[in-house]
mmCIF file of C-alpha atoms in Angstrom:
data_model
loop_
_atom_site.group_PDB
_atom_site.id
_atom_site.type_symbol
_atom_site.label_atom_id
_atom_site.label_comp_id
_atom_site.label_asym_id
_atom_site.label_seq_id
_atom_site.Cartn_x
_atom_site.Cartn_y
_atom_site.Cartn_z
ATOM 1 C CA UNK A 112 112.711 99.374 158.122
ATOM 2 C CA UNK A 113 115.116 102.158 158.442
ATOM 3 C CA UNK A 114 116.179 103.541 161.925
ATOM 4 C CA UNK A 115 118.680 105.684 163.058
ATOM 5 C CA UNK A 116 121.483 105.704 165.673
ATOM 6 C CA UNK A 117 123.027 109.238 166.506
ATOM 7 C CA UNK A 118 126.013 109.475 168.045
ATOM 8 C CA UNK A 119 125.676 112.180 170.834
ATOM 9 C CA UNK A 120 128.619 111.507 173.228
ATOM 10 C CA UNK A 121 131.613 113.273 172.179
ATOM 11 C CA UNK A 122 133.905 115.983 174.455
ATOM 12 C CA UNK A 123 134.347 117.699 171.793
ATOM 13 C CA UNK A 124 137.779 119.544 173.856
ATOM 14 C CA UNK A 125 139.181 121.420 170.861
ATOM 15 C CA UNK A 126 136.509 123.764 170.965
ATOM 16 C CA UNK A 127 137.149 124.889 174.812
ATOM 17 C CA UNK A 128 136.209 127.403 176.167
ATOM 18 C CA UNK A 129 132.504 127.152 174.163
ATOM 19 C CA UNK A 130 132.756 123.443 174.253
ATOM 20 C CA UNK A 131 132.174 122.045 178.217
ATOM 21 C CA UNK A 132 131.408 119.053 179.864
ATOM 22 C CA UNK A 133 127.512 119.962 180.415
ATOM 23 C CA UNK A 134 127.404 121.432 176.862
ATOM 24 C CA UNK A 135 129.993 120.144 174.389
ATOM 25 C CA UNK A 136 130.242 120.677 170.589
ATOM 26 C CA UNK A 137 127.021 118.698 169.417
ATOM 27 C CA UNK A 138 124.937 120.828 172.063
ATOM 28 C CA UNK A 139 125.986 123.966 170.458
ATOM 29 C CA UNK A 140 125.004 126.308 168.023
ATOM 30 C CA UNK A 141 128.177 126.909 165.847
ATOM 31 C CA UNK A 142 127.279 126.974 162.219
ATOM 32 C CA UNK A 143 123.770 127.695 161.279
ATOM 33 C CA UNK A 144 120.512 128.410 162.856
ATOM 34 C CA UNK A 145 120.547 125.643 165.591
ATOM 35 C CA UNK A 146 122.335 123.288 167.369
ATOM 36 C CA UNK A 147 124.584 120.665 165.842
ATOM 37 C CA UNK A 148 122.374 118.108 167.275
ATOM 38 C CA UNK A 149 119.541 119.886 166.433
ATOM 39 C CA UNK A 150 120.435 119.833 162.709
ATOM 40 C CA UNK A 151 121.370 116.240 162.542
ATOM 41 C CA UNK A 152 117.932 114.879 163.977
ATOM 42 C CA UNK A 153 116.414 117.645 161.107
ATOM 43 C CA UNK A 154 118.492 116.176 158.207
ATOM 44 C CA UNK A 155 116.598 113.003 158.469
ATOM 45 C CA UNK A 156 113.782 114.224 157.664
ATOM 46 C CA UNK A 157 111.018 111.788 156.542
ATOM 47 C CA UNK A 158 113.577 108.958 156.093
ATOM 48 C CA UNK A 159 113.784 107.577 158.792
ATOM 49 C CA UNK A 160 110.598 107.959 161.145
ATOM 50 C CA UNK A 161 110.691 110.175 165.017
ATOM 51 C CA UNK A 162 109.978 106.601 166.757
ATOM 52 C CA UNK A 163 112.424 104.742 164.945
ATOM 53 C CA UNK A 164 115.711 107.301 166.123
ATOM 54 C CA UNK A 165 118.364 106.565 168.724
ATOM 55 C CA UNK A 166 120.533 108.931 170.063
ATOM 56 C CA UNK A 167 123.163 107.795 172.267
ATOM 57 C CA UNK A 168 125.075 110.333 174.476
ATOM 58 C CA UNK A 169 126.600 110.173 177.945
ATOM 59 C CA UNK A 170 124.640 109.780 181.471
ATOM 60 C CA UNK A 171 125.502 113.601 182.408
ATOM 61 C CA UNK A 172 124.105 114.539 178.661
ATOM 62 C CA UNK A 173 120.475 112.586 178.699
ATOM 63 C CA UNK A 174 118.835 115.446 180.282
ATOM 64 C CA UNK A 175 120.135 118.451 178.042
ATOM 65 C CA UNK A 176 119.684 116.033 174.555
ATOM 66 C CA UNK A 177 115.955 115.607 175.925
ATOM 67 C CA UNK A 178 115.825 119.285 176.258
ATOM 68 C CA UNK A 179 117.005 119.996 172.476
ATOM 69 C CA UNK A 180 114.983 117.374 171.151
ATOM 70 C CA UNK A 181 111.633 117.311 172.606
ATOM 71 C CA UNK A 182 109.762 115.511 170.097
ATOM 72 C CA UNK A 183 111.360 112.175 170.614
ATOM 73 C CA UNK A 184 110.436 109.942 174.022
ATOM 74 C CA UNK A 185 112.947 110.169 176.938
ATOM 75 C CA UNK A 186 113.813 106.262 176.326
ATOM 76 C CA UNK A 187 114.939 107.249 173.177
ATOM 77 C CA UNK A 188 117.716 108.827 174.484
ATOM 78 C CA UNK A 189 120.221 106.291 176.039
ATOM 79 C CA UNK A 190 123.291 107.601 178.342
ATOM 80 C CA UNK A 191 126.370 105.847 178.709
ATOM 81 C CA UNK A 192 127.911 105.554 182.190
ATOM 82 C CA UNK A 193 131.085 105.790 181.027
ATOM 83 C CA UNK A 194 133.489 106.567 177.906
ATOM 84 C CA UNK A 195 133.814 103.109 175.507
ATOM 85 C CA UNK A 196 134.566 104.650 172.582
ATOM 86 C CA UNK A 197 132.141 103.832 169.043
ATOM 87 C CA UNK A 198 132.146 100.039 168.782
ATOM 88 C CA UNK A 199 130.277 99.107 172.348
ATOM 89 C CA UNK A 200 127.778 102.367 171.772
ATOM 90 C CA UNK A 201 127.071 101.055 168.195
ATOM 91 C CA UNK A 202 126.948 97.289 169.082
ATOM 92 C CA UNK A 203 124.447 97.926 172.011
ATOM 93 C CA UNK A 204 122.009 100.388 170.115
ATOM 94 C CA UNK A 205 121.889 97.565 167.274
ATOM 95 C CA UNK A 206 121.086 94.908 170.120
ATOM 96 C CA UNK A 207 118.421 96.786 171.618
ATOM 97 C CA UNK A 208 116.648 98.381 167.789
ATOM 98 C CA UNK A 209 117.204 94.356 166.749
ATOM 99 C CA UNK A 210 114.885 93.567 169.841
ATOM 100 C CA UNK A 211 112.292 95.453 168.480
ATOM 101 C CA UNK A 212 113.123 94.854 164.438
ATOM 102 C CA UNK A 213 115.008 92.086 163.552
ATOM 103 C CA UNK A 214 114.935 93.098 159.916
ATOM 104 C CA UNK A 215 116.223 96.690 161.022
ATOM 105 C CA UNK A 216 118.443 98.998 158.905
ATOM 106 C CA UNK A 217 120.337 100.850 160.368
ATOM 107 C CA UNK A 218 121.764 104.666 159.465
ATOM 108 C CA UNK A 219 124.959 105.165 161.851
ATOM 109 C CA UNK A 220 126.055 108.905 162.179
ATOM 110 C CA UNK A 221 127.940 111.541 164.473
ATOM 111 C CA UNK A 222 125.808 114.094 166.003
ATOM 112 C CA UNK A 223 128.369 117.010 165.350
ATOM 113 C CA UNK A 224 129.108 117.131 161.490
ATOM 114 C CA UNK A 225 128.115 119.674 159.029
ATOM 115 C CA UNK A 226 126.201 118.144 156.612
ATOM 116 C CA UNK A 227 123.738 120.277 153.630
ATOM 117 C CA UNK A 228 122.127 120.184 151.669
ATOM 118 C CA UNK A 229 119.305 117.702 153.498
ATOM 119 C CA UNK A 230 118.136 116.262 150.594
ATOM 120 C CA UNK A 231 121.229 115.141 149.411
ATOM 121 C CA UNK A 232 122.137 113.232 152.061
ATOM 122 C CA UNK A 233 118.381 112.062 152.420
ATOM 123 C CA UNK A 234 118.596 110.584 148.537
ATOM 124 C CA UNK A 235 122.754 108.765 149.219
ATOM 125 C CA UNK A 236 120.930 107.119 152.377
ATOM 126 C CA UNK A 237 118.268 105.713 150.486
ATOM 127 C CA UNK A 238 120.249 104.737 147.806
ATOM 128 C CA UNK A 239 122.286 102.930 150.775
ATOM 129 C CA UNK A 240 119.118 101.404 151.892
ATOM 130 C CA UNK A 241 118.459 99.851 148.585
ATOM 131 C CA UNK A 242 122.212 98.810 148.174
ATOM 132 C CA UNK A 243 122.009 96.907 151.607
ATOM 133 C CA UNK A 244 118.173 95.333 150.053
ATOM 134 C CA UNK A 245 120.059 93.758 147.155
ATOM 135 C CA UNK A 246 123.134 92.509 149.611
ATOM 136 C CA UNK A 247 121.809 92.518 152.767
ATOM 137 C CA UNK A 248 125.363 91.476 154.210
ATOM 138 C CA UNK A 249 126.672 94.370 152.924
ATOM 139 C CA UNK A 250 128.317 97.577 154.688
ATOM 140 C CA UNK A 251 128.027 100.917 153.340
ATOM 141 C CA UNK A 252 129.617 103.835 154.046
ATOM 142 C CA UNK A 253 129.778 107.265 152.523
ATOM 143 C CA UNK A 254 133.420 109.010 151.058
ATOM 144 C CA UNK A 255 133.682 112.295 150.378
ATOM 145 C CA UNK A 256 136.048 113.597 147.779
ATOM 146 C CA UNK A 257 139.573 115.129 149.216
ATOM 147 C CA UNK A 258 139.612 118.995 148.403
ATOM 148 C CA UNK A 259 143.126 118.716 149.616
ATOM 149 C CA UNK A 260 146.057 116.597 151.246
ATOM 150 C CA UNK A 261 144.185 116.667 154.746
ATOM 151 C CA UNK A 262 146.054 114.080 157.486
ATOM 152 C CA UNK A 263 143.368 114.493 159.997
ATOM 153 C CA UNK A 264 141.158 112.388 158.074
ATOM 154 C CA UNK A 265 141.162 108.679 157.689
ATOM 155 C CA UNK A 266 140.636 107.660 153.710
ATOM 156 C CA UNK A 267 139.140 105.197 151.970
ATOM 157 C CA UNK A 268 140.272 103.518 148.903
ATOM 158 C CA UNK A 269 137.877 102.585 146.332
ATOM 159 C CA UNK A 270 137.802 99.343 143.899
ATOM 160 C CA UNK A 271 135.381 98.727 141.163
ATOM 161 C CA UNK A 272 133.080 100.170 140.367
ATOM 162 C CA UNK A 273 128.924 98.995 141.445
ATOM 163 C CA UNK A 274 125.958 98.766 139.543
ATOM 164 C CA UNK A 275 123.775 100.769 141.159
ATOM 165 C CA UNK A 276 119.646 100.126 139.910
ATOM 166 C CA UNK A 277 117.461 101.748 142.224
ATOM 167 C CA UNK A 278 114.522 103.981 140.905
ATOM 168 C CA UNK A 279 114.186 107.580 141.979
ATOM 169 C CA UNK A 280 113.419 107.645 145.954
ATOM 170 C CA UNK A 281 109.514 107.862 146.767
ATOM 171 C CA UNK A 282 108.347 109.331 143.384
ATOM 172 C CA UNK A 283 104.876 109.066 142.511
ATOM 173 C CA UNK A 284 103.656 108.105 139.274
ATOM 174 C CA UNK A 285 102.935 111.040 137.028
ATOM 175 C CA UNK A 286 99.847 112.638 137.155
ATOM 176 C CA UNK A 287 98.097 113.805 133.952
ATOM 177 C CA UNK A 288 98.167 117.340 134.980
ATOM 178 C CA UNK A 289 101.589 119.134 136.094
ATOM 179 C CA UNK A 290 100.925 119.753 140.630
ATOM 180 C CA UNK A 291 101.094 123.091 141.219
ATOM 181 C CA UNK A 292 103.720 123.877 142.773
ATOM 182 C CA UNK A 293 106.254 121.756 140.321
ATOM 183 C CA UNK A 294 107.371 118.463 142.379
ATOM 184 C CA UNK A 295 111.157 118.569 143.148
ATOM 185 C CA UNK A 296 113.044 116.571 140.389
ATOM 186 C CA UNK A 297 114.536 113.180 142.024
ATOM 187 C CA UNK A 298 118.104 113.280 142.586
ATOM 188 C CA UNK A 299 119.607 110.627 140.583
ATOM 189 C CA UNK A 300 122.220 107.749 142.094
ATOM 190 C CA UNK A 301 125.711 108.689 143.305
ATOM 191 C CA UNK A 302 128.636 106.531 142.056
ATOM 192 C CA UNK A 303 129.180 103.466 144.414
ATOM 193 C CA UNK A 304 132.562 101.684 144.647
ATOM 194 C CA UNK A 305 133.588 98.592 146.570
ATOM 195 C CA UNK A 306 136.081 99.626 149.357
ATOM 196 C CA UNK A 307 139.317 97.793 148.782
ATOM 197 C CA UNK A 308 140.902 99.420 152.323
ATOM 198 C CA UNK A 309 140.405 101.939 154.792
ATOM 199 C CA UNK A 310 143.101 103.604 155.760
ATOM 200 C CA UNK A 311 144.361 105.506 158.788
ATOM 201 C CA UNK A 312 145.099 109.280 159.254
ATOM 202 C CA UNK A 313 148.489 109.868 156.712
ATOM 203 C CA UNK A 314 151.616 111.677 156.996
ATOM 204 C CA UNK A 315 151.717 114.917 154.688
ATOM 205 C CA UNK A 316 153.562 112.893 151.839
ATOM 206 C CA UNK A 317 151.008 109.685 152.025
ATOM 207 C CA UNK A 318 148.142 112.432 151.998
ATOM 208 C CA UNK A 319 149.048 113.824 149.311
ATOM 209 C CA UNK A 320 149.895 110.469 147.111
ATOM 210 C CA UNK A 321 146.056 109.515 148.003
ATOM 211 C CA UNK A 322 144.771 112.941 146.399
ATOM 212 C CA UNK A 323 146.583 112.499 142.998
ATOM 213 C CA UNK A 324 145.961 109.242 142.779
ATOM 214 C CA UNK A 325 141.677 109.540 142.525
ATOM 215 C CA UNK A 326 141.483 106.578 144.010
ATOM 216 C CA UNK A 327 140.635 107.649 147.485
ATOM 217 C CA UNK A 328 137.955 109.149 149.688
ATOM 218 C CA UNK A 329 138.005 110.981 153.048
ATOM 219 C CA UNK A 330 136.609 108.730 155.382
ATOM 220 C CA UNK A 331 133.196 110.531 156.841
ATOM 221 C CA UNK A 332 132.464 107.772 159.697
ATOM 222 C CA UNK A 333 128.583 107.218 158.297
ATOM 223 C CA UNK A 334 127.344 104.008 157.994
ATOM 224 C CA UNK A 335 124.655 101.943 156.705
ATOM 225 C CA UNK A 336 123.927 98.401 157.705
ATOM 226 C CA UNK A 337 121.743 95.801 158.919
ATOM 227 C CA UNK A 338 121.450 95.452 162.545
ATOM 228 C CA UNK A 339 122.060 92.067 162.318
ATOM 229 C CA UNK A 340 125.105 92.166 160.056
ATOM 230 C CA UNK A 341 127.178 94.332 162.429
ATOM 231 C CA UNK A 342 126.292 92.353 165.364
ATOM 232 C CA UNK A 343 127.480 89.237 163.513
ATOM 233 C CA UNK A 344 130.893 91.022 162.557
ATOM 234 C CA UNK A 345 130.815 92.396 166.362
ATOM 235 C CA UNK A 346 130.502 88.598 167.603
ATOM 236 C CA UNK A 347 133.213 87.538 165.476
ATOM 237 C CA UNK A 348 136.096 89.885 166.101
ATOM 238 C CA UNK A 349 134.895 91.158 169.491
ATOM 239 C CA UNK A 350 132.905 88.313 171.245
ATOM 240 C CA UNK A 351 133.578 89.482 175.021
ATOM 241 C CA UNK A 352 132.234 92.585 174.690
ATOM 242 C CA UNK A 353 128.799 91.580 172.918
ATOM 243 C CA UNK A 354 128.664 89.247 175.618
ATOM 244 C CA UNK A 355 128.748 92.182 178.428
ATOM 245 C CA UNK A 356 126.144 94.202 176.256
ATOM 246 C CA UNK A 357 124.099 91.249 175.662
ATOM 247 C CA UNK A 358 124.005 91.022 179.137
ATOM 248 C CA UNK A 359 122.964 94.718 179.203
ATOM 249 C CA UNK A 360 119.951 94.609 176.695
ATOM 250 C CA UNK A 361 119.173 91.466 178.866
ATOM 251 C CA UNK A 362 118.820 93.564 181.690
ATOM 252 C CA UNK A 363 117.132 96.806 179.781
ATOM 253 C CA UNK A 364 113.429 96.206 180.599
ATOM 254 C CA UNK A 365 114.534 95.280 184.380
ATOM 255 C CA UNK A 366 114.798 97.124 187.614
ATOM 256 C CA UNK A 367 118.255 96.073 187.509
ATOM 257 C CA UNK A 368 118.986 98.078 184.499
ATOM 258 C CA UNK A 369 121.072 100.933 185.549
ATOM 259 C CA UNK A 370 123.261 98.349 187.999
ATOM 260 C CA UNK A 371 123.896 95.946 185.649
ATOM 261 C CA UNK A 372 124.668 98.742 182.692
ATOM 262 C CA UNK A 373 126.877 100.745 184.628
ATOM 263 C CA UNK A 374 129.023 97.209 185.596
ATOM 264 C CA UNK A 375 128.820 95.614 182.106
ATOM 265 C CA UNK A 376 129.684 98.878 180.099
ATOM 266 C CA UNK A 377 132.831 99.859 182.247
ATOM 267 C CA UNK A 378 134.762 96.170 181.936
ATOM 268 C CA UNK A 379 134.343 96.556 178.189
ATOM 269 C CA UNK A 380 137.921 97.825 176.832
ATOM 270 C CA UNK A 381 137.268 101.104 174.756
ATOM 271 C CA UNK A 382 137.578 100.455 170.995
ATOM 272 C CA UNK A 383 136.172 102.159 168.111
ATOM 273 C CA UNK A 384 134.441 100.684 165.043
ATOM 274 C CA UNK A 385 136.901 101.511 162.385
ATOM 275 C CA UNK A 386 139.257 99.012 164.599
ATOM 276 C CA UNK A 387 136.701 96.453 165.834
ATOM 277 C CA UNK A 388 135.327 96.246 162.276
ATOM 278 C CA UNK A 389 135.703 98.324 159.347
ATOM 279 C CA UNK A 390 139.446 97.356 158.862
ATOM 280 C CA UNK A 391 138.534 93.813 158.250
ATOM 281 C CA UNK A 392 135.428 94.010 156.943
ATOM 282 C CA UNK A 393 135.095 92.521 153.284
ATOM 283 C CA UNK A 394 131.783 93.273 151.904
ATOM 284 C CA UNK A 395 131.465 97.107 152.085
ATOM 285 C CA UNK A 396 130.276 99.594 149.503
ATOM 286 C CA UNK A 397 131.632 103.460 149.654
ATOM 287 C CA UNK A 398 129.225 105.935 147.850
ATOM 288 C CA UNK A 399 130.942 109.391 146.589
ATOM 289 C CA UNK A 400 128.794 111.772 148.550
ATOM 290 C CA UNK A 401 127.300 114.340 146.408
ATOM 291 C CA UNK A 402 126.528 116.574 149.812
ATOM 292 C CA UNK A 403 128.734 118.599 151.274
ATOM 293 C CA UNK A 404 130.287 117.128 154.553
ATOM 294 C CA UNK A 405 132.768 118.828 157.437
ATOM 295 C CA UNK A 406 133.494 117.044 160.739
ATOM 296 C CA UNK A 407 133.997 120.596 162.219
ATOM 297 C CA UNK A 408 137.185 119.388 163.861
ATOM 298 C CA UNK A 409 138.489 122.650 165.124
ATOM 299 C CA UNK A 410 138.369 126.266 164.859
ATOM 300 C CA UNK A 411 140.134 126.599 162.237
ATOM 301 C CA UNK A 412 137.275 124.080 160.144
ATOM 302 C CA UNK A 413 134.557 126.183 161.570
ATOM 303 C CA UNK A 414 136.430 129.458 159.787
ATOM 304 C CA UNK A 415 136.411 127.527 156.513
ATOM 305 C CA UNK A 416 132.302 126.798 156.775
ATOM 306 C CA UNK A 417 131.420 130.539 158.316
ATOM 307 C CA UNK A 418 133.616 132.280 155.836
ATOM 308 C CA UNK A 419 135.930 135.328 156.282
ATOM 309 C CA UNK A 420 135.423 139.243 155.996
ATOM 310 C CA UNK A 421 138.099 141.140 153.454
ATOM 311 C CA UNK A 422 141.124 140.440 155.835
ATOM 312 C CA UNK A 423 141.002 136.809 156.284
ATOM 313 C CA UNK A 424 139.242 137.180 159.345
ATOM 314 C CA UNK A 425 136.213 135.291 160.754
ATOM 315 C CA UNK A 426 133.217 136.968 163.016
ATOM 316 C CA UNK A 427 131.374 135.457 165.209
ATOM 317 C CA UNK A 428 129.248 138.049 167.382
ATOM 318 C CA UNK A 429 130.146 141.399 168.204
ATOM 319 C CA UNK A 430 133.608 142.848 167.212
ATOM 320 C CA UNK A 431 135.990 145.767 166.687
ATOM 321 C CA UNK A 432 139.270 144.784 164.955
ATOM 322 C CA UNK A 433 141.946 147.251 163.817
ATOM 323 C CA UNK A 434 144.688 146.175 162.027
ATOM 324 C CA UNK A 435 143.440 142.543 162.586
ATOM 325 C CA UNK A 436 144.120 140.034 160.236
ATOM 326 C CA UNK A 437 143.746 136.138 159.769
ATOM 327 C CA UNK A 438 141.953 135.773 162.748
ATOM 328 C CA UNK A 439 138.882 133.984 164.102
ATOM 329 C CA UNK A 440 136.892 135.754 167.204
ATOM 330 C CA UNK A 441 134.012 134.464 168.779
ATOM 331 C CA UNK A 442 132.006 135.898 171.101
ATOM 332 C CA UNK A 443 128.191 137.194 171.696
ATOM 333 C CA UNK A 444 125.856 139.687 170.503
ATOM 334 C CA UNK A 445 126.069 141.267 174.461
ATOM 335 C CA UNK A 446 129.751 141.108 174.509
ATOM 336 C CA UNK A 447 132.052 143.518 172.826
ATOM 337 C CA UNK A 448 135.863 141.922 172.259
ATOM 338 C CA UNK A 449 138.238 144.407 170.639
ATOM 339 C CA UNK A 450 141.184 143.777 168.662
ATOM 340 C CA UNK A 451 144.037 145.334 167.824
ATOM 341 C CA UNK A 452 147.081 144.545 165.772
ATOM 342 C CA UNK A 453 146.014 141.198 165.887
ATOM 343 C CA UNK A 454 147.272 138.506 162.877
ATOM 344 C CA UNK A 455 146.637 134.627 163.236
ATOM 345 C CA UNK A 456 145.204 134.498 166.369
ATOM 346 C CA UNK A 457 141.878 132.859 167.687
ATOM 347 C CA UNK A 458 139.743 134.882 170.554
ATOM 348 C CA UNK A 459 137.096 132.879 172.160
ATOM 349 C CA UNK A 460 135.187 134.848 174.483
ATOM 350 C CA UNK A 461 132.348 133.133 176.843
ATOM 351 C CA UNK A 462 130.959 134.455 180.106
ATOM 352 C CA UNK A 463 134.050 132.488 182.835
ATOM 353 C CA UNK A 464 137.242 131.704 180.281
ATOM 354 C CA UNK A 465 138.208 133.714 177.229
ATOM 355 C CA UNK A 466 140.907 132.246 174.619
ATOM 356 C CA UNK A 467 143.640 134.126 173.225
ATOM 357 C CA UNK A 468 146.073 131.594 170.946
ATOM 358 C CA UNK A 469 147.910 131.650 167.955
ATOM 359 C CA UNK A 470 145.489 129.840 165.581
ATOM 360 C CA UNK A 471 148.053 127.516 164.479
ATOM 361 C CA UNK A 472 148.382 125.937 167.617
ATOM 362 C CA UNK A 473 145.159 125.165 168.867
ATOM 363 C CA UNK A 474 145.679 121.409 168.859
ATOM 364 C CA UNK A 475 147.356 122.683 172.362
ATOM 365 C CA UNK A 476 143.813 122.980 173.474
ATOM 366 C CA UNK A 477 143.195 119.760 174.808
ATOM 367 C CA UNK A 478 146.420 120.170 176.826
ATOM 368 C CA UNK A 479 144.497 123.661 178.154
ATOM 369 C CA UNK A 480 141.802 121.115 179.350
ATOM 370 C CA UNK A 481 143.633 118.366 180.676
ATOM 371 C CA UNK A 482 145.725 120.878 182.918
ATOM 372 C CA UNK A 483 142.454 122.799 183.935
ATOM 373 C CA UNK A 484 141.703 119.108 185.078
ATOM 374 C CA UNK A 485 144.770 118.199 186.686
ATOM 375 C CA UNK A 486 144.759 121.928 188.681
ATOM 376 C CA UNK A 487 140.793 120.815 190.122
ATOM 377 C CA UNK A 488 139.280 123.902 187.892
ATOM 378 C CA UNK A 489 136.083 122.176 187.419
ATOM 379 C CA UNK A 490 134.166 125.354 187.020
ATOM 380 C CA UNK A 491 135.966 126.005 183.902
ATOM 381 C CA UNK A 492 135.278 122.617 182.269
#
């Protein structure tokens, strides 16, 4: 049976000052109708049932997640007492669904990416799913074809090519009269490789080798497996810290629970999954994602999804601009910001810290946080 794990614990710093610690990047509503959280529990539609989802987030985030999510039962939602990075949040939400399922499946994705439309990514999951049925040792993951030289990503480097022989996803046999309205046609089977490497973020030069070539994929950090496959890779290359979370799910039905996961999780040493696993795994599958897929890294990626007006610029909420160019703003629909003469520059306007940078240097934003930190200005994180 399919479940799902979602990822709900990120910082996400580089979009300070709309990103906080009470209501960072997954929480918010940047692109589209509703939240980023919001969309991801939405895009799995009927493929993976309400009871059979995950999300894991932070202690200081159960509450808020709840909120956006009401549908699914406040155990459901698990909080972390402190920062471990992917690899411990994964290998303890496959512990505790295996509990429950030991023949579980399990989809693995960030809460916070920009993913449409739904029923693409719906039809590469199940054609994971069946990919994992005729392996079941097998990893997959998804790539998504470079649109350009990008070194923020991690890549993936595809080998042969894999038969791929599943039928079309839930169809129903054909009835003798056409339904009314037409049924949607199935979408057929993406290309799946065999992953001959991962590889990390490149220099400009590397990045640019791995384009040309058409060998490689962008690297989009969603994965399909069985519960008990990554737990067996997670024993193998990281045996102390399955102990400590075995110790954990141990624990998870007890009235010791929050003591012993609050001791347990914190002597684990952060590492993420790409590390603890991925870059030694051997049986893993990559399937070219037919769906379009941004990790909304930055302002800059959000401008790129929301689009721009005649002068390069991108609007978000209620703005003046004259003689502005190249520039994002973001603000409300109660809050006028005014520009003038502006070119490059990012304005981010919320109700106790506005934003006023040269666009090309907002990777400085996460030193803008960590001296906000280091000066005790909580109230503005």
């Amino acid at each position: 049976m399919l479940h799902a794990i979602v990822m709900a614990g990120g910082s996400g710093t580089r979009f300070w000052p709309a990103s906080r610690n009470l209501a960072p990047k997954q929480l918010l509503q940047l692109v589209g109708n509703a939240t980023m959280l919001r969309q991801t529990f939405d895009r799995l539609g009927d493929v993976v049932p309400i009871e059979h989802r995950l999300i894991m987030t932070n202690e200081r985030l159960t509450a808020a997640v709840c909120g956006q999510l009401p549908e699914l039962p406040a155990e459901a939602v698990i909080g972390e007492p402190c920062k471990r990075d992917t690899a411990p949040c994964i290998a303890l939400a496959a512990l505790l669904v295996s509990r429950r399922d030991r023949e579980a499946t399990l989809v693995v994705t960030p809460a916070d990416h920009v993913i449409r439309p739904a029923n693409l990514f719906q039809a590469a999951i199940r054609q994971a799913a069946a990919l994992i049925e005729k392996s079941p040792g097998r990893i997959v993951t998804f790539g998504i074809r470079p649109t350009y030289a990008a070194e923020v990503f991690g890549y993936i480097q595809r080998g042969h090519r894999l038969e791929t022989t599943r039928n079309a996803p839930h169809t129903a046999p054909p009835a003798r009269k056409p339904p009314t309205p037409p049924t949607v046609s199935p979408v057929p089977d993406a290309p799946a490789f065999a992953v001959q490497r991962f590889r990390e973020k490149p220099d400009a030069a590397t990045a640019r080798q791995y384009v040309e070539s058409g060998d490689y994929y962008w690297n989009s950090g969603i994965f399909v497996w069985r519960a008990t496959t990554i737990l067996e890779a997670i024993r193998e290359r990281q045996p102390a810290m399955l102990t400590r979370l075995e110790t954990i799910a141990d624990a998870w039905n007890s009235p010791d629970r929050s003591r012993v996961f609050e001791r347990e999780f914190a002597a684990i040493e952060p590492i993420s999954i790409d590390y603890a696993v991925m870059e030694k795994a051997t049986d893993v599958a990559v399937i070219e994602a037919t769906f379009e897929w941004d990790d909304l890294g930055s302002w800059q990626s959000l401008a790129r999804l929301a689009g721009s007006d005649p002068a390069g610029n991108t609007i978000l909420g209620r703005h003046l601009g004259l003689g502005t160019s190249d520039s994002i703003v973001r603000t409300d629909d109660d809050h006028l910001v005014v520009t003038l003469g502006l070119k490059n520059c990012l304005v981010v306007h919320t109700p106790n810290a506005t934003l006023v940078a040269d666009k090309h240097r907002e990777e400085q934003i996460r030193q803008v946080v960590q001296r906000l930190e280091e000066m005790g200005w909580n109230e503005y994180l």
